GROMACS .gro file of C-alpha atoms in nm:
model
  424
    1UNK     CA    1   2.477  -0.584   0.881
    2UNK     CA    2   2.440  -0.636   1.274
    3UNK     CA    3   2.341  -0.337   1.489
    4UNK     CA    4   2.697  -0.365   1.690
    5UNK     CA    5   2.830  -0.357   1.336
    6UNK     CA    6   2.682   0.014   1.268
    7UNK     CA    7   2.862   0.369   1.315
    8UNK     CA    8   2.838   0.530   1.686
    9UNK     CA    9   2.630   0.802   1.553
   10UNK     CA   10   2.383   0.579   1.392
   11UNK     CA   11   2.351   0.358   1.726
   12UNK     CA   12   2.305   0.676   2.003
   13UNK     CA   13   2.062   0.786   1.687
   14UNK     CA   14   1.878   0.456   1.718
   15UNK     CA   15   1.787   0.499   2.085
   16UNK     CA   16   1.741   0.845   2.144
   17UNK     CA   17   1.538   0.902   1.846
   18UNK     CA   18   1.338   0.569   1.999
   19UNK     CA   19   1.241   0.801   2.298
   20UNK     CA   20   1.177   1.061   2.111
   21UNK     CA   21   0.924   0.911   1.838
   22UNK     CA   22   0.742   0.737   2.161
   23UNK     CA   23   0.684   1.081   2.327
   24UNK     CA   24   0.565   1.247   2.016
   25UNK     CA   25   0.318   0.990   1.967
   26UNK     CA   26   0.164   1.034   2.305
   27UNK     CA   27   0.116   1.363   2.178
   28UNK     CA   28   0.016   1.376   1.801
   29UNK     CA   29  -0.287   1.149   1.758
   30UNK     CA   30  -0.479   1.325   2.011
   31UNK     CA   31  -0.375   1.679   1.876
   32UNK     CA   32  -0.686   1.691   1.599
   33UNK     CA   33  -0.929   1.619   1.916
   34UNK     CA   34  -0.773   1.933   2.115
   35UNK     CA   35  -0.792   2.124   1.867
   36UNK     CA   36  -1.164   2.059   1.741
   37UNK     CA   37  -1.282   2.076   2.093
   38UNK     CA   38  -1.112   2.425   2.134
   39UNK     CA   39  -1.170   2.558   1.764
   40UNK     CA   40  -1.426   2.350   1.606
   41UNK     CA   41  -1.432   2.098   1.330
   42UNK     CA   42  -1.398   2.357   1.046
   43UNK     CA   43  -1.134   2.567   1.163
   44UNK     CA   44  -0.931   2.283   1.289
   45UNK     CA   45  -0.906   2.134   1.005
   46UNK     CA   46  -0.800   2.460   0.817
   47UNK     CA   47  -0.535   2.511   1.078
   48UNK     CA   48  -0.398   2.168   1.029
   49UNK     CA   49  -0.346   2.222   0.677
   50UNK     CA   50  -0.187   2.535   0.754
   51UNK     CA   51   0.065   2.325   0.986
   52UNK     CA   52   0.101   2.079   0.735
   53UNK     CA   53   0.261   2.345   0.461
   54UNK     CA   54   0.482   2.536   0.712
   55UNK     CA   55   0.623   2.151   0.759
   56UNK     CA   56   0.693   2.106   0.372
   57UNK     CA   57   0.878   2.423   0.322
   58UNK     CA   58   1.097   2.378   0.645
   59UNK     CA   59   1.133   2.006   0.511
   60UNK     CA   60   1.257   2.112   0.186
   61UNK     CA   61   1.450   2.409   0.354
   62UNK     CA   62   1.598   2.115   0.648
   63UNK     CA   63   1.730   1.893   0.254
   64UNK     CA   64   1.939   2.207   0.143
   65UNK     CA   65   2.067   2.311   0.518
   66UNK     CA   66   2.179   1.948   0.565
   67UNK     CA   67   2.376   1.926   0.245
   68UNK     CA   68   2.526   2.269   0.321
   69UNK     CA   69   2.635   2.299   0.694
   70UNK     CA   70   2.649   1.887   0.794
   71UNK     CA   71   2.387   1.659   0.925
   72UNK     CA   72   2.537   1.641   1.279
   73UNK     CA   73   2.451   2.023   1.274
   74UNK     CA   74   2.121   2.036   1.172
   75UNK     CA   75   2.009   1.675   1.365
   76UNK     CA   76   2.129   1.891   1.669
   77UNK     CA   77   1.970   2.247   1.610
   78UNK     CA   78   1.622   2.066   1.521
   79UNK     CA   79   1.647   1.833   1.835
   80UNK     CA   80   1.706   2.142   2.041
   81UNK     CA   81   1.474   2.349   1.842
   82UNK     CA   82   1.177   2.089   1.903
   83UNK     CA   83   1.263   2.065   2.250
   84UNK     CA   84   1.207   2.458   2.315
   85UNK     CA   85   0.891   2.407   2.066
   86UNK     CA   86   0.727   2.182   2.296
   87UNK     CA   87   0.847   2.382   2.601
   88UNK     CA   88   0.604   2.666   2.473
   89UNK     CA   89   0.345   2.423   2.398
   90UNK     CA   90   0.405   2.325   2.790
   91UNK     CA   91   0.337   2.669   2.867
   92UNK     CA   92   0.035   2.722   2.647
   93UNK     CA   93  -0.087   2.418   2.882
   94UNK     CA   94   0.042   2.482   3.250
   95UNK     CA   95  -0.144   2.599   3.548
   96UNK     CA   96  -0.097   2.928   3.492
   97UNK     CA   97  -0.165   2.953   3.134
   98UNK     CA   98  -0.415   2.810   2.889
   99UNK     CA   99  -0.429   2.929   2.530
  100UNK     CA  100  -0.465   2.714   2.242
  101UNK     CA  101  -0.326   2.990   2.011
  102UNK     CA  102  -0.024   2.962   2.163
  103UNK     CA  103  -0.060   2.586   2.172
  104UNK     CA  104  -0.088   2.612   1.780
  105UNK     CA  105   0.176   2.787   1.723
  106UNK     CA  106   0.409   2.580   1.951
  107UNK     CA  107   0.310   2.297   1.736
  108UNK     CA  108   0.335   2.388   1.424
  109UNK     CA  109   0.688   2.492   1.489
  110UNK     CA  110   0.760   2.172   1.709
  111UNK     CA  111   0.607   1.979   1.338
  112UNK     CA  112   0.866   2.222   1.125
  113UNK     CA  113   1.135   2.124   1.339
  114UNK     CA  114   1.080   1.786   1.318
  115UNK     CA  115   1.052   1.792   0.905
  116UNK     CA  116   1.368   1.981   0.970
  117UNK     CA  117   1.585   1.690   1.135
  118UNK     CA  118   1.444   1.393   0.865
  119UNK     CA  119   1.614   1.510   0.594
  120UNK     CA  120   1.986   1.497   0.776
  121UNK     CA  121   1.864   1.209   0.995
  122UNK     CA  122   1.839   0.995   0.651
  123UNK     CA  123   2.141   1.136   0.458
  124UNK     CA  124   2.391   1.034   0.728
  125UNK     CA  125   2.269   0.664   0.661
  126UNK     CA  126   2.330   0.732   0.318
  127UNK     CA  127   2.671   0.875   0.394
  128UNK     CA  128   2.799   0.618   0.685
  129UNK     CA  129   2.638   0.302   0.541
  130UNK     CA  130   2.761   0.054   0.211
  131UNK     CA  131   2.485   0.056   0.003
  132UNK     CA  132   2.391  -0.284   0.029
  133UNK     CA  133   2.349  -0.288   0.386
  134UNK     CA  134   2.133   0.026   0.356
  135UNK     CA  135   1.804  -0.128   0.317
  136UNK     CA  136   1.860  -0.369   0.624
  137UNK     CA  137   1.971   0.009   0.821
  138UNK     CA  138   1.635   0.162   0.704
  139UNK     CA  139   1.418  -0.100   0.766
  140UNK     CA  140   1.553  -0.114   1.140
  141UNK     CA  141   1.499   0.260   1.209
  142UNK     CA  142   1.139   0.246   1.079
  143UNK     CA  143   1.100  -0.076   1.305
  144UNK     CA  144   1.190   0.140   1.601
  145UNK     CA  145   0.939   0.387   1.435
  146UNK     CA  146   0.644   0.183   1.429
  147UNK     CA  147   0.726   0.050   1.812
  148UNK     CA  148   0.708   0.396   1.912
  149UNK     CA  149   0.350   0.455   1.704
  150UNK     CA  150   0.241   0.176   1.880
  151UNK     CA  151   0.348   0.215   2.195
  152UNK     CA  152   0.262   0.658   2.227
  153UNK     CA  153  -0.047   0.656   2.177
  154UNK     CA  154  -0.109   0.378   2.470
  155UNK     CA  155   0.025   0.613   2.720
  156UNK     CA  156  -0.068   0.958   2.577
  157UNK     CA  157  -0.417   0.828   2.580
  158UNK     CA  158  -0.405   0.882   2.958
  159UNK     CA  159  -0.181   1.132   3.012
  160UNK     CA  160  -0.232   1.382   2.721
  161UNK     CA  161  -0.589   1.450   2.832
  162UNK     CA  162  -0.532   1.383   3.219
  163UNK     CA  163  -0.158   1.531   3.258
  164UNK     CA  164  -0.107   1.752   2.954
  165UNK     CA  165   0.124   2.013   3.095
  166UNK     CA  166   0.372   1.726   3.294
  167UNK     CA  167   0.343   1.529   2.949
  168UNK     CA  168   0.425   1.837   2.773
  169UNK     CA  169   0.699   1.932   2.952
  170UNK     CA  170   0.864   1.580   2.938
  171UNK     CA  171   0.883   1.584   2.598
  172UNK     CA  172   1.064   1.899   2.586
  173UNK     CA  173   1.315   1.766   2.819
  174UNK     CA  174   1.356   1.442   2.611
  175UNK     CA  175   1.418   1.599   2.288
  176UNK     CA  176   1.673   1.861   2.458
  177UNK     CA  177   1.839   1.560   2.583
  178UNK     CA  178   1.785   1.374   2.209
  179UNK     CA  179   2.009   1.722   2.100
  180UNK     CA  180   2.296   1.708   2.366
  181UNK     CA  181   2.331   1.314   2.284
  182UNK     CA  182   2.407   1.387   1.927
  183UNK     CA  183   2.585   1.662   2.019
  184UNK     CA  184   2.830   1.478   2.250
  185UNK     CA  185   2.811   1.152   2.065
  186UNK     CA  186   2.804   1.147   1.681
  187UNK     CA  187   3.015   1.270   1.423
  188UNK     CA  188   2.967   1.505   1.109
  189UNK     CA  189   2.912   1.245   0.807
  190UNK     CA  190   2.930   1.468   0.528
  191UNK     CA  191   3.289   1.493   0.376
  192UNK     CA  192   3.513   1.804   0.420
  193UNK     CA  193   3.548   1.782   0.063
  194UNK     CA  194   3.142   1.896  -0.024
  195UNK     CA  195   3.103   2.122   0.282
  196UNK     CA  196   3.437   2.276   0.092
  197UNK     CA  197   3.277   2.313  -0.216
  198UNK     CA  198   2.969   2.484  -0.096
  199UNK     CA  199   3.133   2.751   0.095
  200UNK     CA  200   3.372   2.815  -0.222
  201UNK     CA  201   3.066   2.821  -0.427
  202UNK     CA  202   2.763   2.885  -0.212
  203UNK     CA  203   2.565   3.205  -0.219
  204UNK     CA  204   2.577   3.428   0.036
  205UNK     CA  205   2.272   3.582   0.229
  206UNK     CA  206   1.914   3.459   0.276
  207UNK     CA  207   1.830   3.599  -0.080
  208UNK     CA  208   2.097   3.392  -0.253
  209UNK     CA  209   2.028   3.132  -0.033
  210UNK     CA  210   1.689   3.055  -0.122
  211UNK     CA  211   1.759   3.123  -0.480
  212UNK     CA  212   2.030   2.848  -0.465
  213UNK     CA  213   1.760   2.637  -0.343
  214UNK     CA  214   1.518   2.667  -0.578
  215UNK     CA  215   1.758   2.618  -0.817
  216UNK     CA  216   1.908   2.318  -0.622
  217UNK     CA  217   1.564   2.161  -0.659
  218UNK     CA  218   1.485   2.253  -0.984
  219UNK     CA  219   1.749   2.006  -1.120
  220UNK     CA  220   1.598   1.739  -0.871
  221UNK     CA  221   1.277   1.766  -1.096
  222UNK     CA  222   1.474   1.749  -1.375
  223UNK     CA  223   1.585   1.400  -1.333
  224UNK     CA  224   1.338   1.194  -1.475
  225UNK     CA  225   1.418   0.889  -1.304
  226UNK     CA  226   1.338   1.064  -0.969
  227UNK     CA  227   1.067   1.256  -1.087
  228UNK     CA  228   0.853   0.937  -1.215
  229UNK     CA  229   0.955   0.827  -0.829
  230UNK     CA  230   0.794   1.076  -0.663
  231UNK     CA  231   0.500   1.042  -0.897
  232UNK     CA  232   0.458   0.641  -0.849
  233UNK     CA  233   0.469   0.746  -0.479
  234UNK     CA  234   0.205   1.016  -0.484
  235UNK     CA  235  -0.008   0.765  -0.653
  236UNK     CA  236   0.097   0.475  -0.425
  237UNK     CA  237   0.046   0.722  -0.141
  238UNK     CA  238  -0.369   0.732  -0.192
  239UNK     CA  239  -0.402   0.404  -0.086
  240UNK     CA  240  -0.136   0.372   0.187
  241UNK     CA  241  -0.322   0.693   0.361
  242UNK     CA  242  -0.667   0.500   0.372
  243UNK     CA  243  -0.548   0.313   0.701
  244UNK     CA  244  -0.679   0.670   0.881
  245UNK     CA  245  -0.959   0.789   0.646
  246UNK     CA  246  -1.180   0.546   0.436
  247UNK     CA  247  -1.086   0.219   0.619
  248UNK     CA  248  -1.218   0.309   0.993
  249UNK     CA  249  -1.517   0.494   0.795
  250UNK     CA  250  -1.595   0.170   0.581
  251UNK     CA  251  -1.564  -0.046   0.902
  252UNK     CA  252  -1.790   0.169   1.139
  253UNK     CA  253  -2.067   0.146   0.851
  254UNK     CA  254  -2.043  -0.186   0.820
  255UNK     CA  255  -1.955  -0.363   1.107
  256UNK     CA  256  -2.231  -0.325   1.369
  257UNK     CA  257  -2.213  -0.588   1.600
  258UNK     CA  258  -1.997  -0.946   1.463
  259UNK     CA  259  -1.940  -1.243   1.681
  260UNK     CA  260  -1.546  -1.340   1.563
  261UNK     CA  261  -1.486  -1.639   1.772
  262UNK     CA  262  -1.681  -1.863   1.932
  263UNK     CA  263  -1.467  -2.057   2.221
  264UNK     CA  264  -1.591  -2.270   2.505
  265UNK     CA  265  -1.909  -2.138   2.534
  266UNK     CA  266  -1.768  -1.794   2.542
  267UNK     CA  267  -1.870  -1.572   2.249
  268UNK     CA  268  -1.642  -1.261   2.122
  269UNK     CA  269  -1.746  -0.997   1.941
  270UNK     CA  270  -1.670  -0.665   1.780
  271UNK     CA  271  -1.824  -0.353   1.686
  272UNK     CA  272  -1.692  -0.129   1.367
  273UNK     CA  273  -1.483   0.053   1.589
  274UNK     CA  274  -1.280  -0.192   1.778
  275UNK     CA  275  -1.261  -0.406   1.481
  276UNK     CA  276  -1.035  -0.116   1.348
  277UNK     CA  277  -0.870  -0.097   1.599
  278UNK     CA  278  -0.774  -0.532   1.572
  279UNK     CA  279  -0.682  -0.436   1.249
  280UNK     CA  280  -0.470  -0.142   1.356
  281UNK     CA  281  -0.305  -0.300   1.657
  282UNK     CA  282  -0.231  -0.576   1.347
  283UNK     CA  283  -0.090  -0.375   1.117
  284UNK     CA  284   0.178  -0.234   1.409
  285UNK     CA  285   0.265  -0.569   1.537
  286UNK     CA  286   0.345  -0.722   1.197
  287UNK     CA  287   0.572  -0.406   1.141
  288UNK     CA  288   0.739  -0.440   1.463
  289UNK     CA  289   0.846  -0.797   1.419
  290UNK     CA  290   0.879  -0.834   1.030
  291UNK     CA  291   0.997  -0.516   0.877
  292UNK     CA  292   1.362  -0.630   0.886
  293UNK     CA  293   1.289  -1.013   0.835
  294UNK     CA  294   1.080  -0.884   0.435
  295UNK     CA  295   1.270  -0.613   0.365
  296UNK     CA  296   1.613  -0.867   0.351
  297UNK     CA  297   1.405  -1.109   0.174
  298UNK     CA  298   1.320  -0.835  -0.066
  299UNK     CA  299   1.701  -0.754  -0.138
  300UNK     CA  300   1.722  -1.127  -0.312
  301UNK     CA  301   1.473  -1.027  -0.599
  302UNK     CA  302   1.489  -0.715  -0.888
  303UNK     CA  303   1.395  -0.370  -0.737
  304UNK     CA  304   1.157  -0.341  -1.003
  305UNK     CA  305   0.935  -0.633  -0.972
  306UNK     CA  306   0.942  -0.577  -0.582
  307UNK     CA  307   0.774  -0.206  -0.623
  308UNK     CA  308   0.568  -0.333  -0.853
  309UNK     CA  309   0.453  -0.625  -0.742
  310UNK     CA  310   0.382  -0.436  -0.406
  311UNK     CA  311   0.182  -0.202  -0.527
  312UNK     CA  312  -0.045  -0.470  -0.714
  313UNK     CA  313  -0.054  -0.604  -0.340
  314UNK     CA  314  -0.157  -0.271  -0.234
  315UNK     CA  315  -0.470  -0.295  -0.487
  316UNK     CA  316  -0.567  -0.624  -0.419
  317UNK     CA  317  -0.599  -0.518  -0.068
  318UNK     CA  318  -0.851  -0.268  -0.178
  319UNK     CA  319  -1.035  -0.487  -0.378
  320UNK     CA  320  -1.109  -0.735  -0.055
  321UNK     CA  321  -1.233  -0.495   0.143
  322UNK     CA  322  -1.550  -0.386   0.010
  323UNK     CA  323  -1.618  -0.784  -0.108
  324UNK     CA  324  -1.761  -0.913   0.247
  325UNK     CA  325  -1.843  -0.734   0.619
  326UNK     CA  326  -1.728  -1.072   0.772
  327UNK     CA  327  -1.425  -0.948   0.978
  328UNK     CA  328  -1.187  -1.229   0.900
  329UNK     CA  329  -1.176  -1.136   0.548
  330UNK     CA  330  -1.126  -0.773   0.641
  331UNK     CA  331  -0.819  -0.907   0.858
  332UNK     CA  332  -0.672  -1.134   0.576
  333UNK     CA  333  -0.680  -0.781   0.355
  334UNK     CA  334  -0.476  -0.614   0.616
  335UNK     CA  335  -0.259  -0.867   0.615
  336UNK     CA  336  -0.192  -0.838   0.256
  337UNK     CA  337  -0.202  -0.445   0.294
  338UNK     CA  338   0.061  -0.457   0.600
  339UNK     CA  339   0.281  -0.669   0.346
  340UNK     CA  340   0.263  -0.465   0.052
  341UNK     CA  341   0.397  -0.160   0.324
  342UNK     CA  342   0.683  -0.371   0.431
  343UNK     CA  343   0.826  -0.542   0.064
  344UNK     CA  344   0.954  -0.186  -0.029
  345UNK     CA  345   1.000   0.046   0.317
  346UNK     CA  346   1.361  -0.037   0.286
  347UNK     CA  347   1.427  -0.051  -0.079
  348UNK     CA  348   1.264   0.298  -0.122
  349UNK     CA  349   1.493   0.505   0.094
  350UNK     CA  350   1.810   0.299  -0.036
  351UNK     CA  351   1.672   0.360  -0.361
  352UNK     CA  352   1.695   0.733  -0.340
  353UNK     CA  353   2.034   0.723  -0.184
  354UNK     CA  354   2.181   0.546  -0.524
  355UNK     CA  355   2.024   0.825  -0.743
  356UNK     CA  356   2.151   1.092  -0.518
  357UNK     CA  357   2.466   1.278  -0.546
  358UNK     CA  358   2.676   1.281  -0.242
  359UNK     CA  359   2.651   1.694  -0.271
  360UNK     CA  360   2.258   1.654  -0.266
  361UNK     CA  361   2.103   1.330  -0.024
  362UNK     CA  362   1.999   1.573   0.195
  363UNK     CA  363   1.805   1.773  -0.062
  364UNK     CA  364   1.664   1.460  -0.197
  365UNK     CA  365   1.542   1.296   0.075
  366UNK     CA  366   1.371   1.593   0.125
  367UNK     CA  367   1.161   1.601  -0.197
  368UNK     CA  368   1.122   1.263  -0.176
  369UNK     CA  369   0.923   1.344   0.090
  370UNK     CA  370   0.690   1.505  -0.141
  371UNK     CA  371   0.534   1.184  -0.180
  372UNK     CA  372   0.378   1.177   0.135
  373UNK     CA  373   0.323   1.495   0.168
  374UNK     CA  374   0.134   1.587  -0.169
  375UNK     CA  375  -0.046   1.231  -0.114
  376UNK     CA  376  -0.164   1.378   0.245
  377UNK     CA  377  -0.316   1.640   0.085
  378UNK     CA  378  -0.536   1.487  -0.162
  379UNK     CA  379  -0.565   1.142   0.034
  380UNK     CA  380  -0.865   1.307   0.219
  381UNK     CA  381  -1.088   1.347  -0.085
  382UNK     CA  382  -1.175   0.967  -0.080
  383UNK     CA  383  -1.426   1.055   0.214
  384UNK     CA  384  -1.657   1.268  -0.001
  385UNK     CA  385  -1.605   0.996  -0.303
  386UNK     CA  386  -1.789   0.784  -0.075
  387UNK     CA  387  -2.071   0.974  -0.076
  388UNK     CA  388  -2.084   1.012  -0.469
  389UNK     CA  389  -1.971   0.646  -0.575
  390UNK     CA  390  -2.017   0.437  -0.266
  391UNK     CA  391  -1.764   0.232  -0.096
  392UNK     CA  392  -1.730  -0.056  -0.315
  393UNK     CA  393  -1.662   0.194  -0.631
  394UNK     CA  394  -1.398   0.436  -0.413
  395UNK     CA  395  -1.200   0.103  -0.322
  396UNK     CA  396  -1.167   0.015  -0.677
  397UNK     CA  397  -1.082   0.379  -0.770
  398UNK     CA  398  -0.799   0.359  -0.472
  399UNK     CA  399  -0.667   0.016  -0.616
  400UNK     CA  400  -0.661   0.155  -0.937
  401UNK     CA  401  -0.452   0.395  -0.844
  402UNK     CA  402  -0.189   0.195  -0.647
  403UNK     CA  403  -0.234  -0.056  -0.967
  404UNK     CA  404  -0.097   0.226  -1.185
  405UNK     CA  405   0.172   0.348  -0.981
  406UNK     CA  406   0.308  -0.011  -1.030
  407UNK     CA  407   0.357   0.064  -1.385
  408UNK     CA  408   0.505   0.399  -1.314
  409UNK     CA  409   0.741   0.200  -1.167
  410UNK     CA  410   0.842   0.016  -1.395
  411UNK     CA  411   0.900   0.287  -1.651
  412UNK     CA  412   1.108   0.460  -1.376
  413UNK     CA  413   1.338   0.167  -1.368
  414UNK     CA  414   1.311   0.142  -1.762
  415UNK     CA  415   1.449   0.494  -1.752
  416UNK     CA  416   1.764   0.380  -1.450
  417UNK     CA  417   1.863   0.101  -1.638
  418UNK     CA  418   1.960   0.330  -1.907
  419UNK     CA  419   2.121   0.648  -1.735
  420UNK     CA  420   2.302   0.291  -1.530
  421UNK     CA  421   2.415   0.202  -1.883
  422UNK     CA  422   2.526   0.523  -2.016
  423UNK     CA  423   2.709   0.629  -1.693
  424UNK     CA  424   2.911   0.244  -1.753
   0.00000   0.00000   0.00000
């Protein structure tokens, strides 16, 4: 399905959420070094974690408000929200103010925000999109993603720590813009018929609410088939978050200085660091140009043996790693890595839109997101298993891991097949 092809709302969603994922990346990656340098290691960390829950509640909170008052509704409110978020944060870093605790605060509510707009930004694909065009839709918005990851960081590299308050500030402005676009531009996706429903049947108050919620989410659990999803993806998840934890560690320990190419007379070389940074800068450019040319190649084979043959990929990328320090080899296993990312970032959204109820995508998008989220959490405790096993044992340990959640998998889609049976 061609771009041109694709509902107004999705295309002004396309580009404004481009501009907007390219200015939060000149901000994010740098926000662990503010913060250190302001509260120390220790309590930086702490206070990241703290940000980090307030973002999975409002996530799971952004699933249910999505699937009760629209998506156009909530993709506006959040844009508009995050735009006043960052305004503070602008503030907390202009000329005539400077507090970090402010600066905290602004960002953990411009971070809850944001968790509150992904829910409704991926149920109205669900909703507007056929569901075999679906993966193709996905994999281009997490194209434009990855462009944007790329391409912030270059910028905010300069500008975050040189212009903070002017950088700031224009991302305030952008998302406020991102919010009157969608305002003036898309349409509500979810049908009359459900928003109906849930103001014949919905509970009224914050109390009822919040207890329809939890309830709401309760039968999400129930259903096995999803459940064993989110569980594959936790597991999955341990590897996939290495790119930013035991990968760059591994590399700066073993790479000290390495001569990778040897060309007229002209010798180049790398150091731990910049090597991970060739691999990095590898990883974003294979995701830029590919993720929509694998993830339709992927559509011709079985779901199942594409998730699990992708996370056996995943494994055997953590199996080369620790077996050389010559950098080539380390660059073949990012290769394989980067391709194991790419067979399923498609499939895996699309996937959750077929188990969903029409009443619920928002909702379960949202605890999809639990995958990541719960994975983030533990992901981290692969840096002290270094220190107890080694490297070479903690990459095995990771592989394992994404090894297993193959087979999770596969009893997931053991489990489909028959509800996709019984439901015939």
């Amino acid at each position: 399905m061609k771009i041109k092809d694709w509902n107004r709302s999705l295309k002004v969603r396309l580009v404004g959420e481009f501009f907007m994922n390219t200015s939060f990346w000149m901000v994010f990656p740098f926000l662990a070094i503010y913060f250190a340098e302001e509260f120390g290691k220790g309590m930086a960390g702490l206070l990241l974690i703290v940000s980090q829950m307030f973002s999975v509640a409002a996530n799971l909170f952004g699933g249910y408000f999505a699937d009760r008052f629209g998506r156009k509704r909530m993709l506006v409110s959040a844009a508009v929200a995050q735009g006043f978020a960052f305004l503070l944060f602008a503030m907390a870093n202009s000329p005539w103010l400077s507090s970090p605790e402010l600066s905290f605060v602004a960002f953990t509510l411009a971070g809850m925000c944001g968790s509150l707009y992904w829910p409704a930004s991926q149920a109205m694909i669900a909703d507007v999109i056929p569901e075999k065009y679906r993966s193709d839709v996905f994999a281009v918005f997490y194209t434009t993603l990855n462009i944007a990851v790329v391409i912030g960081p270059l910028f905010g590299a300069v500008l975050f720590f040189s212009y903070r308050f002017e950088l700031l500030l224009a991302v305030a402005v952008i998302s406020m813009l991102l919010g009157l676009l969608l305002r003036l531009y898309t349409e509500e996706t979810l049908s009359a018929e459900v928003m109906d429903k849930w103001k014949e049947g919905g509970a009224t108050g914050w109390r009822g609410a919040l207890l329809s919620q939890v309830k709401d989410y309760g039968i999400i659990l129930k259903d096995r088939v999803f459940l064993l999803f989110v569980i594959a993806g936790v597991m999955g998840a341990q590897t996939f978050m290495q790119l930013d934890l035991v990968i760059p560690v591994y590399l700066k320990e073993t790479i000290d200085r390495q001569t990778i190419l040897d060309f007229l007379g002209r010798e180049w070389s790398v150091t731990g660091e910049t090597s991970f940074g060739i691999l990095l800068a590898q990883n974003g450019l294979i995701v830029a140009l590919l993720t929509v040319v694998i993830t339709r190649w992927m559509t011709k084979f079985p779901e199942r043996w594409v998730f699990f043959f992708s996370a056996m990929l995943f494994g055997l990328s953590m199996a080369i790693f620790p077996m050389t320090s010559w950098f080539w080899m380390f660059f073949v296993a990012m290769a394989v890595f980067t391709f194991a990312e790419l067979m399923v970032v498609g499939l895996q959204q699309s996937f959750i839109s077929k188990l969903a109820p029409e009443s619920m995508r928002g909702q379960y998008f949202a605890a999809a997101s639990l995958r990541y989220t719960i994975g983030r959490m533990i992901a981290p405790v692969s840096i002290p298993m270094t220190a107890w096993f080694g490297f070479g044992w903690t990459f095995i340990i990771l592989g394992t891991f994404a090894v297993l959640s193959g087979f999770v998998y596969l009893a997931m889609f053991r489990l489909y097949d028959k509800r996709t049976v019984a439901d015939v």
